mmCIF file of C-alpha atoms and ligand atoms in Angstrom:
data_model
loop_
_atom_site.group_PDB
_atom_site.id
_atom_site.type_symbol
_atom_site.label_atom_id
_atom_site.label_comp_id
_atom_site.label_asym_id
_atom_site.label_seq_id
_atom_site.Cartn_x
_atom_site.Cartn_y
_atom_site.Cartn_z
ATOM 1 C CA MET A 3 1.915 29.780 26.665
ATOM 2 C CA GLY A 4 -1.648 28.752 26.044
ATOM 3 C CA ARG A 5 -2.812 30.978 28.955
ATOM 4 C CA VAL A 6 -0.988 34.040 27.428
ATOM 5 C CA LEU A 7 -2.514 33.407 24.072
ATOM 6 C CA PHE A 8 -5.932 32.982 25.588
ATOM 7 C CA LEU A 9 -5.661 36.330 27.402
ATOM 8 C CA LEU A 10 -4.261 38.010 24.289
ATOM 9 C CA SER A 11 -7.090 36.581 22.043
ATOM 10 C CA TRP A 12 -9.521 38.332 24.398
ATOM 11 C CA LEU A 13 -7.574 41.536 24.689
ATOM 12 C CA LEU A 14 -6.361 42.196 21.101
ATOM 13 C CA PRO A 15 -9.853 42.119 19.073
ATOM 14 C CA GLN A 16 -11.165 44.449 21.859
ATOM 15 C CA VAL A 17 -8.356 46.960 21.587
ATOM 16 C CA TRP A 18 -8.629 46.885 17.883
ATOM 17 C CA GLY A 19 -12.474 47.010 18.019
ATOM 18 C CA ASN A 20 -12.069 50.141 19.966
ATOM 19 C CA SER A 21 -9.886 51.839 17.442
ATOM 20 C CA GLU A 22 -12.392 51.498 14.637
ATOM 21 C CA VAL A 23 -14.907 53.601 16.402
ATOM 22 C CA LEU A 24 -12.089 55.957 17.676
ATOM 23 C CA GLY A 25 -13.189 56.322 21.342
ATOM 24 C CA ARG A 26 -16.954 56.332 20.594
ATOM 25 C CA SER A 27 -17.409 52.796 22.228
ATOM 26 C CA PHE A 28 -15.922 51.969 25.671
ATOM 27 C CA LEU A 29 -14.913 48.582 26.743
ATOM 28 C CA PHE A 30 -14.679 47.779 30.320
ATOM 29 C CA ARG A 31 -13.103 44.458 31.151
ATOM 30 C CA CYS A 32 -12.217 42.431 34.301
ATOM 31 C CA LEU A 33 -9.809 39.797 34.253
ATOM 32 C CA GLN A 34 -9.559 37.415 37.149
ATOM 33 C CA ILE A 35 -6.736 34.878 37.389
ATOM 34 C CA SER A 36 -7.252 31.922 39.798
ATOM 35 C CA SER A 37 -4.436 29.369 40.566
ATOM 36 C CA PHE A 38 -5.041 26.215 42.588
ATOM 37 C CA ALA A 39 -1.668 24.385 43.349
ATOM 38 C CA ASN A 40 -3.377 21.748 45.395
ATOM 39 C CA SER A 41 -6.430 21.469 47.589
ATOM 40 C CA SER A 42 -5.180 23.685 50.176
ATOM 41 C CA TRP A 43 -3.233 26.372 48.225
ATOM 42 C CA TRP A 44 -4.895 28.926 45.928
ATOM 43 C CA ARG A 45 -4.857 32.582 44.890
ATOM 44 C CA THR A 46 -7.240 34.855 42.853
ATOM 45 C CA ASP A 47 -6.113 38.197 41.478
ATOM 46 C CA GLY A 48 -8.022 40.668 39.483
ATOM 47 C CA LEU A 49 -7.501 43.440 37.298
ATOM 48 C CA ALA A 50 -9.911 45.808 35.449
ATOM 49 C CA TRP A 51 -9.421 48.202 32.505
ATOM 50 C CA LEU A 52 -11.589 50.772 30.670
ATOM 51 C CA GLY A 53 -10.051 50.695 27.194
ATOM 52 C CA GLU A 54 -6.361 50.740 27.523
ATOM 53 C CA LEU A 55 -6.371 52.363 30.952
ATOM 54 C CA GLN A 56 -6.067 50.069 34.007
ATOM 55 C CA THR A 57 -8.762 51.238 36.479
ATOM 56 C CA HIS A 58 -8.798 48.660 39.378
ATOM 57 C CA ARG A 59 -6.961 45.846 40.855
ATOM 58 C CA TRP A 60 -7.554 43.245 43.501
ATOM 59 C CA SER A 61 -4.932 41.262 45.001
ATOM 60 C CA ASN A 62 -5.452 38.021 46.822
ATOM 61 C CA ALA A 63 -4.022 39.428 49.817
ATOM 62 C CA SER A 64 -6.332 42.266 50.102
ATOM 63 C CA ASP A 65 -10.092 42.109 50.920
ATOM 64 C CA LYS A 66 -10.619 45.291 49.112
ATOM 65 C CA ILE A 67 -10.729 46.214 45.529
ATOM 66 C CA ASP A 68 -8.098 49.137 44.950
ATOM 67 C CA SER A 69 -8.887 51.996 42.616
ATOM 68 C CA VAL A 70 -5.730 52.410 40.164
ATOM 69 C CA LYS A 71 -7.156 55.848 39.098
ATOM 70 C CA PRO A 72 -8.797 58.587 41.283
ATOM 71 C CA TRP A 73 -11.811 58.665 38.998
ATOM 72 C CA ALA A 74 -12.332 54.839 38.946
ATOM 73 C CA GLN A 75 -15.434 54.694 41.041
ATOM 74 C CA GLY A 76 -17.397 56.786 38.586
ATOM 75 C CA THR A 77 -20.380 58.435 39.825
ATOM 76 C CA PHE A 78 -21.160 55.694 42.336
ATOM 77 C CA SER A 79 -21.827 56.691 45.851
ATOM 78 C CA SER A 80 -19.382 55.251 48.572
ATOM 79 C CA GLN A 81 -22.471 53.340 49.798
ATOM 80 C CA GLN A 82 -22.939 51.636 46.408
ATOM 81 C CA CYS A 83 -19.246 50.924 46.403
ATOM 82 C CA ASP A 84 -19.405 49.378 49.708
ATOM 83 C CA GLN A 85 -22.444 47.171 48.600
ATOM 84 C CA LEU A 86 -20.399 46.138 45.526
ATOM 85 C CA GLN A 87 -17.378 45.389 47.486
ATOM 86 C CA TYR A 88 -19.388 43.181 49.809
ATOM 87 C CA ILE A 89 -20.800 41.220 46.622
ATOM 88 C CA PHE A 90 -17.442 40.546 45.193
ATOM 89 C CA ARG A 91 -15.950 39.509 48.468
ATOM 90 C CA GLY A 92 -18.650 36.890 48.701
ATOM 91 C CA TYR A 93 -18.235 35.970 45.204
ATOM 92 C CA ARG A 94 -14.528 35.306 45.630
ATOM 93 C CA ASN A 95 -15.008 33.046 48.666
ATOM 94 C CA SER A 96 -17.804 31.032 46.941
ATOM 95 C CA PHE A 97 -15.612 30.841 43.758
ATOM 96 C CA THR A 98 -12.993 29.171 45.520
ATOM 97 C CA ARG A 99 -15.303 26.693 47.431
ATOM 98 C CA ASP A 100 -17.079 25.916 44.050
ATOM 99 C CA VAL A 101 -13.860 25.241 42.266
ATOM 100 C CA GLN A 102 -12.657 22.903 45.091
ATOM 101 C CA GLU A 103 -16.009 21.018 44.950
ATOM 102 C CA PHE A 104 -15.937 20.694 41.107
ATOM 103 C CA ALA A 105 -12.399 19.607 41.372
ATOM 104 C CA LYS A 106 -13.515 16.772 43.757
ATOM 105 C CA MET A 107 -16.686 15.974 41.808
ATOM 106 C CA LEU A 108 -14.967 15.629 38.377
ATOM 107 C CA SER A 109 -11.585 14.185 39.995
ATOM 108 C CA LEU A 110 -9.597 17.163 38.342
ATOM 109 C CA GLU A 111 -5.917 17.048 38.807
ATOM 110 C CA TYR A 112 -3.885 19.940 40.461
ATOM 111 C CA PRO A 113 -2.560 22.465 39.645
ATOM 112 C CA ILE A 114 -5.738 24.144 38.283
ATOM 113 C CA GLU A 115 -5.468 27.374 36.413
ATOM 114 C CA LEU A 116 -8.669 29.439 35.862
ATOM 115 C CA GLN A 117 -8.991 32.820 33.864
ATOM 116 C CA LEU A 118 -12.242 34.859 33.718
ATOM 117 C CA SER A 119 -12.663 37.691 31.353
ATOM 118 C CA ALA A 120 -16.006 39.579 32.041
ATOM 119 C CA GLY A 121 -17.366 43.222 31.290
ATOM 120 C CA CYS A 122 -19.363 45.250 28.887
ATOM 121 C CA GLU A 123 -18.951 47.352 25.716
ATOM 122 C CA VAL A 124 -20.921 50.580 25.891
ATOM 123 C CA TYR A 125 -21.839 52.093 22.600
ATOM 124 C CA PRO A 126 -23.247 55.683 22.005
ATOM 125 C CA GLY A 127 -27.021 55.847 22.540
ATOM 126 C CA ASN A 128 -26.743 53.817 25.817
ATOM 127 C CA VAL A 129 -26.521 50.525 24.030
ATOM 128 C CA SER A 130 -24.276 47.879 25.724
ATOM 129 C CA GLU A 131 -23.071 44.370 25.285
ATOM 130 C CA LYS A 132 -21.892 42.110 27.915
ATOM 131 C CA PHE A 133 -19.501 39.228 28.057
ATOM 132 C CA PHE A 134 -18.220 36.596 30.520
ATOM 133 C CA HIS A 135 -15.914 33.854 29.351
ATOM 134 C CA ILE A 136 -14.033 31.305 31.551
ATOM 135 C CA ALA A 137 -10.994 29.325 30.495
ATOM 136 C CA TYR A 138 -9.720 26.337 32.208
ATOM 137 C CA GLN A 139 -5.916 25.469 31.961
ATOM 138 C CA GLY A 140 -5.784 28.216 29.044
ATOM 139 C CA ASP A 141 -8.567 26.792 26.964
ATOM 140 C CA TYR A 142 -11.927 28.612 26.726
ATOM 141 C CA ILE A 143 -14.608 26.406 28.170
ATOM 142 C CA LEU A 144 -17.486 28.294 29.372
ATOM 143 C CA SER A 145 -19.455 31.547 29.094
ATOM 144 C CA PHE A 146 -22.571 33.388 30.331
ATOM 145 C CA HIS A 147 -25.097 34.198 27.629
ATOM 146 C CA GLY A 148 -28.439 35.883 27.986
ATOM 147 C CA THR A 149 -29.327 34.700 31.435
ATOM 148 C CA ALA A 150 -27.481 31.324 31.702
ATOM 149 C CA TRP A 151 -24.102 29.434 31.561
ATOM 150 C CA GLU A 152 -23.342 27.766 28.277
ATOM 151 C CA PRO A 153 -20.339 25.398 27.297
ATOM 152 C CA ALA A 154 -17.846 26.605 24.667
ATOM 153 C CA PRO A 155 -18.024 24.876 21.334
ATOM 154 C CA GLN A 156 -14.899 22.645 21.993
ATOM 155 C CA ALA A 157 -15.608 22.093 25.720
ATOM 156 C CA PRO A 158 -15.383 18.568 27.082
ATOM 157 C CA PRO A 159 -18.672 16.716 27.552
ATOM 158 C CA ARG A 160 -18.133 16.257 31.214
ATOM 159 C CA LEU A 161 -18.440 19.932 31.640
ATOM 160 C CA ASP A 162 -22.223 19.579 31.156
ATOM 161 C CA SER A 163 -22.628 18.307 34.930
ATOM 162 C CA VAL A 164 -20.858 21.526 36.041
ATOM 163 C CA ILE A 165 -23.102 23.762 33.932
ATOM 164 C CA LYS A 166 -26.176 21.906 35.145
ATOM 165 C CA VAL A 167 -25.200 22.725 38.762
ATOM 166 C CA LEU A 168 -24.211 26.393 37.937
ATOM 167 C CA ASN A 169 -27.585 27.012 36.084
ATOM 168 C CA GLN A 170 -29.546 25.535 39.116
ATOM 169 C CA ASP A 171 -28.201 28.583 41.133
ATOM 170 C CA GLN A 172 -30.770 31.109 40.066
ATOM 171 C CA GLY A 173 -29.654 33.841 42.662
ATOM 172 C CA THR A 174 -26.162 33.892 41.267
ATOM 173 C CA ARG A 175 -27.234 33.965 37.623
ATOM 174 C CA GLU A 176 -29.570 37.038 38.540
ATOM 175 C CA THR A 177 -26.636 38.688 40.094
ATOM 176 C CA VAL A 178 -24.216 38.152 37.169
ATOM 177 C CA GLN A 179 -26.766 39.378 34.849
ATOM 178 C CA TRP A 180 -27.387 42.529 37.044
ATOM 179 C CA LEU A 181 -23.726 43.289 37.367
ATOM 180 C CA LEU A 182 -23.024 42.950 33.574
ATOM 181 C CA SER A 183 -26.275 44.521 32.287
ATOM 182 C CA ASP A 184 -26.984 47.304 34.765
ATOM 183 C CA ILE A 185 -23.745 47.900 36.884
ATOM 184 C CA CYS A 186 -21.071 47.739 34.257
ATOM 185 C CA PRO A 187 -22.520 50.392 31.906
ATOM 186 C CA GLN A 188 -23.490 52.555 34.868
ATOM 187 C CA LEU A 189 -19.868 52.528 35.949
ATOM 188 C CA VAL A 190 -18.770 53.092 32.335
ATOM 189 C CA ASN A 191 -21.133 56.066 31.967
ATOM 190 C CA GLY A 192 -19.905 57.307 35.328
ATOM 191 C CA ILE A 193 -16.271 57.080 34.501
ATOM 192 C CA LEU A 194 -16.749 58.894 31.337
ATOM 193 C CA GLU A 195 -17.841 61.830 33.444
ATOM 194 C CA THR A 196 -15.291 61.545 36.286
ATOM 195 C CA GLY A 197 -12.348 60.418 34.030
ATOM 196 C CA LYS A 198 -13.181 62.515 31.014
ATOM 197 C CA SER A 199 -10.065 64.632 30.769
ATOM 198 C CA GLU A 200 -7.763 61.581 30.926
ATOM 199 C CA LEU A 201 -9.783 59.581 28.618
ATOM 200 C CA GLU A 202 -9.949 62.212 26.029
ATOM 201 C CA LYS A 203 -6.271 62.850 26.377
ATOM 202 C CA GLN A 204 -4.326 63.153 22.957
ATOM 203 C CA VAL A 205 -0.648 63.232 23.028
ATOM 204 C CA LYS A 206 1.335 63.398 19.627
ATOM 205 C CA PRO A 207 3.734 60.901 18.686
ATOM 206 C CA GLU A 208 7.457 61.576 17.861
ATOM 207 C CA ALA A 209 9.102 59.505 15.136
ATOM 208 C CA TRP A 210 12.672 58.817 14.032
ATOM 209 C CA LEU A 211 14.447 56.283 11.830
ATOM 210 C CA SER A 212 17.273 54.245 12.224
ATOM 211 C CA ARG A 213 19.147 51.198 10.711
ATOM 212 C CA GLY A 214 18.654 47.789 12.310
ATOM 213 C CA LEU A 215 20.808 44.899 12.255
ATOM 214 C CA SER A 216 21.483 43.796 8.600
ATOM 215 C CA PRO A 217 19.083 41.065 7.741
ATOM 216 C CA GLY A 218 21.707 39.659 5.223
ATOM 217 C CA PRO A 219 24.281 40.802 2.647
ATOM 218 C CA ASP A 220 23.109 43.812 0.477
ATOM 219 C CA HIS A 221 19.965 44.220 2.576
ATOM 220 C CA LEU A 222 19.090 46.836 4.911
ATOM 221 C CA LEU A 223 16.567 46.844 7.873
ATOM 222 C CA LEU A 224 14.961 50.176 8.102
ATOM 223 C CA VAL A 225 13.441 50.944 11.367
ATOM 224 C CA CYS A 226 10.753 53.542 12.093
ATOM 225 C CA HIS A 227 10.419 54.312 15.802
ATOM 226 C CA VAL A 228 7.235 55.998 16.984
ATOM 227 C CA SER A 229 6.785 56.994 20.546
ATOM 228 C CA GLY A 230 5.077 59.009 23.131
ATOM 229 C CA PHE A 231 1.487 58.759 21.628
ATOM 230 C CA TYR A 232 -1.730 58.463 23.367
ATOM 231 C CA PRO A 233 -4.429 56.840 22.880
ATOM 232 C CA GLN A 234 -3.062 53.615 21.537
ATOM 233 C CA PRO A 235 -4.613 53.176 18.071
ATOM 234 C CA VAL A 236 -1.983 54.397 15.403
ATOM 235 C CA TRP A 237 -1.136 53.535 11.868
ATOM 236 C CA VAL A 238 2.577 53.211 10.762
ATOM 237 C CA MET A 239 3.589 52.206 7.345
ATOM 238 C CA TRP A 240 6.657 52.281 5.135
ATOM 239 C CA MET A 241 5.687 53.848 1.883
ATOM 240 C CA ARG A 242 7.252 54.542 -1.578
ATOM 241 C CA GLY A 243 5.299 57.627 -2.833
ATOM 242 C CA GLU A 244 1.661 56.670 -2.122
ATOM 243 C CA GLN A 245 2.322 52.963 -2.186
ATOM 244 C CA GLU A 246 2.188 51.068 1.080
ATOM 245 C CA GLN A 247 5.134 48.576 1.332
ATOM 246 C CA GLN A 248 3.292 45.258 2.329
ATOM 247 C CA GLY A 249 6.707 43.999 3.805
ATOM 248 C CA THR A 250 6.264 46.344 6.736
ATOM 249 C CA GLN A 251 6.505 44.472 10.065
ATOM 250 C CA ARG A 252 4.933 46.177 13.079
ATOM 251 C CA GLY A 253 6.284 45.221 16.532
ATOM 252 C CA ASP A 254 4.275 45.093 19.694
ATOM 253 C CA PHE A 255 2.831 48.099 21.502
ATOM 254 C CA LEU A 256 5.334 48.930 24.500
ATOM 255 C CA PRO A 257 4.318 51.097 27.370
ATOM 256 C CA ASN A 258 6.324 54.199 28.260
ATOM 257 C CA ALA A 259 6.529 54.928 31.836
ATOM 258 C CA ASP A 260 4.343 58.139 31.471
ATOM 259 C CA GLY A 261 1.463 56.106 30.187
ATOM 260 C CA THR A 262 2.094 56.768 26.407
ATOM 261 C CA TRP A 263 2.915 54.113 23.892
ATOM 262 C CA TYR A 264 5.946 53.072 21.692
ATOM 263 C CA LEU A 265 5.777 51.133 18.493
ATOM 264 C CA GLN A 266 8.267 50.297 15.663
ATOM 265 C CA ALA A 267 7.746 49.339 12.135
ATOM 266 C CA THR A 268 10.529 47.684 10.197
ATOM 267 C CA LEU A 269 11.111 46.992 6.582
ATOM 268 C CA ASP A 270 13.690 44.739 5.064
ATOM 269 C CA VAL A 271 14.998 46.053 1.605
ATOM 270 C CA ALA A 272 17.647 45.541 -0.811
ATOM 271 C CA ALA A 273 20.445 48.043 -0.297
ATOM 272 C CA GLY A 274 19.906 49.821 -3.525
ATOM 273 C CA GLU A 275 16.126 50.311 -2.915
ATOM 274 C CA ALA A 276 16.137 52.334 0.275
ATOM 275 C CA ALA A 277 16.250 55.624 -1.320
ATOM 276 C CA GLY A 278 12.851 57.159 -1.741
ATOM 277 C CA LEU A 279 11.136 55.168 1.078
ATOM 278 C CA ALA A 280 9.395 57.028 3.793
ATOM 279 C CA CYS A 281 7.900 56.026 6.954
ATOM 280 C CA ARG A 282 4.134 57.486 7.523
ATOM 281 C CA VAL A 283 2.437 57.833 10.828
ATOM 282 C CA LYS A 284 -1.383 58.579 11.240
ATOM 283 C CA HIS A 285 -2.656 59.258 14.769
ATOM 284 C CA SER A 286 -5.825 60.908 16.171
ATOM 285 C CA SER A 287 -3.665 63.704 17.899
ATOM 286 C CA LEU A 288 -2.238 64.734 14.585
ATOM 287 C CA GLY A 289 -5.534 65.926 13.107
ATOM 288 C CA GLY A 290 -5.051 64.446 9.745
ATOM 289 C CA GLN A 291 -1.378 65.859 9.283
ATOM 290 C CA ASP A 292 0.485 62.663 9.040
ATOM 291 C CA LEU A 293 4.061 62.396 10.203
ATOM 292 C CA VAL A 294 6.205 61.514 7.023
ATOM 293 C CA LEU A 295 10.000 60.776 7.586
ATOM 294 C CA PHE A 296 12.060 60.043 4.426
ATOM 295 C CA TRP A 297 14.980 57.577 4.309
ATOM 296 C CA ASP A 298 17.942 59.683 3.287
ATOM 297 C CA GLY A 299 20.544 56.853 3.765
ATOM 298 C CA SER A 300 22.301 58.860 6.338
ATOM 299 C CA HIS A 301 20.666 56.834 9.303
ATOM 300 C CA THR A 302 23.575 55.337 10.899
ATOM 301 C CA SER A 303 23.892 51.948 12.470
ATOM 302 C CA VAL A 304 25.112 51.488 15.959
ATOM 303 C CA GLY A 305 28.772 51.387 15.089
ATOM 304 C CA LEU A 306 28.563 54.762 13.526
ATOM 305 C CA ILE A 307 26.724 56.075 16.547
ATOM 306 C CA ILE A 308 29.598 54.766 18.883
ATOM 307 C CA LEU A 309 32.011 56.537 16.698
ATOM 308 C CA ALA A 310 30.106 59.861 16.796
ATOM 309 C CA VAL A 311 29.996 59.580 20.564
ATOM 310 C CA LEU A 312 33.566 58.980 20.643
ATOM 311 C CA THR A 313 34.457 61.887 18.319
ATOM 312 C CA CYS A 314 32.288 64.018 20.861
ATOM 313 C CA LEU A 315 34.108 62.840 23.829
ATOM 314 C CA VAL A 316 37.599 63.443 22.143
ATOM 315 C CA SER A 317 36.418 67.129 21.270
ATOM 316 C CA LEU A 318 35.200 67.837 24.765
ATOM 317 C CA PHE A 319 38.467 66.455 26.134
ATOM 318 C CA MET A 320 40.474 68.816 23.915
ATOM 319 C CA PHE A 321 38.094 71.789 24.784
ATOM 320 C CA ILE A 322 38.908 71.106 28.419
ATOM 321 C CA LEU A 323 42.614 70.795 27.740
ATOM 322 C CA ALA A 324 42.325 74.235 25.890
ATOM 323 C CA LEU A 325 40.447 75.722 28.839
ATOM 324 C CA ILE A 326 43.090 74.646 31.441
ATOM 325 C CA TRP A 327 45.877 75.952 29.169
ATOM 326 C CA ILE A 328 44.019 79.297 28.873
ATOM 327 C CA ARG A 329 43.648 79.548 32.742
ATOM 328 C CA LYS A 330 47.241 78.675 33.366
ATOM 329 C CA ARG A 331 48.400 81.280 31.005
ATOM 330 C CA ARG A 332 46.084 83.943 32.750
ATOM 331 C CA SER A 333 47.626 83.100 36.088
ATOM 332 C CA TYR A 334 51.138 83.345 34.767
ATOM 333 C CA GLU A 335 50.125 86.760 33.392
ATOM 334 C CA ASP A 336 48.751 87.836 36.843
ATOM 335 C CA ILE A 337 51.987 86.961 38.426
ATOM 336 C CA LEU A 338 53.942 88.805 35.874
HETATM 337 C C1 LIG B 10 0.334 23.027 48.126
HETATM 338 O O1 LIG B 10 1.116 23.811 47.142
HETATM 339 C C2 LIG B 10 1.685 24.735 47.802
HETATM 340 C C3 LIG B 10 2.451 25.737 46.749
HETATM 341 O O2 LIG B 10 2.920 25.158 45.687
HETATM 342 C C4 LIG B 10 3.157 24.015 48.540
HETATM 343 O O3 LIG B 10 3.913 24.952 49.172
HETATM 344 C C5 LIG B 10 2.416 23.019 49.565
HETATM 345 O O4 LIG B 10 3.354 22.244 50.266
HETATM 346 C C6 LIG B 10 1.329 22.269 49.063
HETATM 347 N N1 LIG B 10 0.613 21.350 49.911
HETATM 348 C C7 LIG B 10 0.347 20.270 49.865
HETATM 349 C C8 LIG B 10 -0.481 19.580 50.916
HETATM 350 O O5 LIG B 10 0.611 19.450 48.988
HETATM 351 C C1 LIG B 11 -5.341 34.013 49.079
HETATM 352 O O1 LIG B 11 -6.405 34.626 49.915
HETATM 353 C C2 LIG B 11 -6.970 33.591 50.760
HETATM 354 C C3 LIG B 11 -8.072 34.370 51.654
HETATM 355 O O2 LIG B 11 -7.745 35.410 52.322
HETATM 356 C C4 LIG B 11 -6.125 32.872 51.673
HETATM 357 O O3 LIG B 11 -6.755 31.873 52.534
HETATM 358 C C5 LIG B 11 -4.982 32.276 51.004
HETATM 359 O O4 LIG B 11 -3.891 31.768 51.706
HETATM 360 C C6 LIG B 11 -4.271 33.314 49.900
HETATM 361 N N1 LIG B 11 -3.369 32.670 49.154
HETATM 362 C C7 LIG B 11 -2.056 32.889 49.036
HETATM 363 C C8 LIG B 11 -1.159 32.208 48.121
HETATM 364 O O5 LIG B 11 -1.540 33.723 49.819
HETATM 365 C C1 LIG B 12 -28.657 53.961 30.264
HETATM 366 O O1 LIG B 12 -29.004 52.728 30.554
HETATM 367 C C2 LIG B 12 -29.009 52.331 32.054
HETATM 368 C C3 LIG B 12 -29.260 51.009 32.318
HETATM 369 O O2 LIG B 12 -29.017 50.094 31.199
HETATM 370 C C4 LIG B 12 -29.966 53.324 32.748
HETATM 371 O O3 LIG B 12 -29.837 52.915 34.144
HETATM 372 C C5 LIG B 12 -29.591 54.792 32.423
HETATM 373 O O4 LIG B 12 -30.599 55.482 33.030
HETATM 374 C C6 LIG B 12 -29.460 55.003 31.040
HETATM 375 N N1 LIG B 12 -29.017 56.348 30.726
HETATM 376 C C7 LIG B 12 -29.610 57.147 29.944
HETATM 377 C C8 LIG B 12 -28.809 58.313 29.811
HETATM 378 O O5 LIG B 12 -30.421 56.807 29.220
#
């Protein structure tokens, strides 16, 4: 749980940070997950995203970083890519060795779980910010600042010896700085050219309303479904006139298979107060023309939907019977 929370706490502010500048700043982040079950079993896997699009993956089983998107190598030549690949392969080997040595030095207990989040955010005007954070057993312990490694505020004191060793390795520090300050923004700027059409894609949401499971007697759960939109930032709110309903609960963003997003917003209301409520959706693809769906009380619960489906089936059955009857009569007429 801690691990998941750690990842989310890095991902969420960054996704939201993006939404404020509406695509004007671009965040490139790499996540590395390394698990050491004991001193002889380990694996390291990596993923990279530009904004909400996954660009690369690197499985432990492979010695090659895979592009998830055809444009993921940006404007780097294949020679530059080979050089980077070589650096990362060396990095993965020495990372494993270093962790095993530190585990011995500090008599750490296995299993050991390490998560790394590193990358850069590129702002307009060629300004960029870099970050590199490390978590141990789900807790943030260490990061790279400026030109050196620093402990996180709540890191245990025994980490100081590790940081001292890490900071003695000037070659690695220079490489990390070069990757984050030069290579990362160059990759992002390149991808902004090669992946332009996909990055600037806008897909309009569709929205519909339904009634959720009743939260209690004389209460209704109004559900507003918003689906098929891209990019992710979206605003969904239950409204009464111009008044935002603060009880609106947003679900999690769920991915659709075609790379677009789904989100639902629910509101628990007293049965008599549902009339006049509306769900309002704002999204960059709508060009300022918000979607507004009014609750008219006719939104059926699941039971009513089943009834409707049954009614349809019965009608269809009757229709087929009628067809058969007409054909039979025709064939009798032919005989006569
Ligand atoms: C190390 O962990 C792996 C995976 O959990 C296990 O299969 C293996 O037996 C362990 N080896 C030792 C020496 O404990
Ligand atoms: C991960 O990759 C390394 C290096 O190729 C290998 O030695 C190790 O056994 C792999 N781990 C697993 C769990 O497959
Ligand atoms: C942006 O900055 C990078 C390094 O930070 C540099 O290599 C590149 O030439 C700059 N691009 C522009 C358009 O100024």
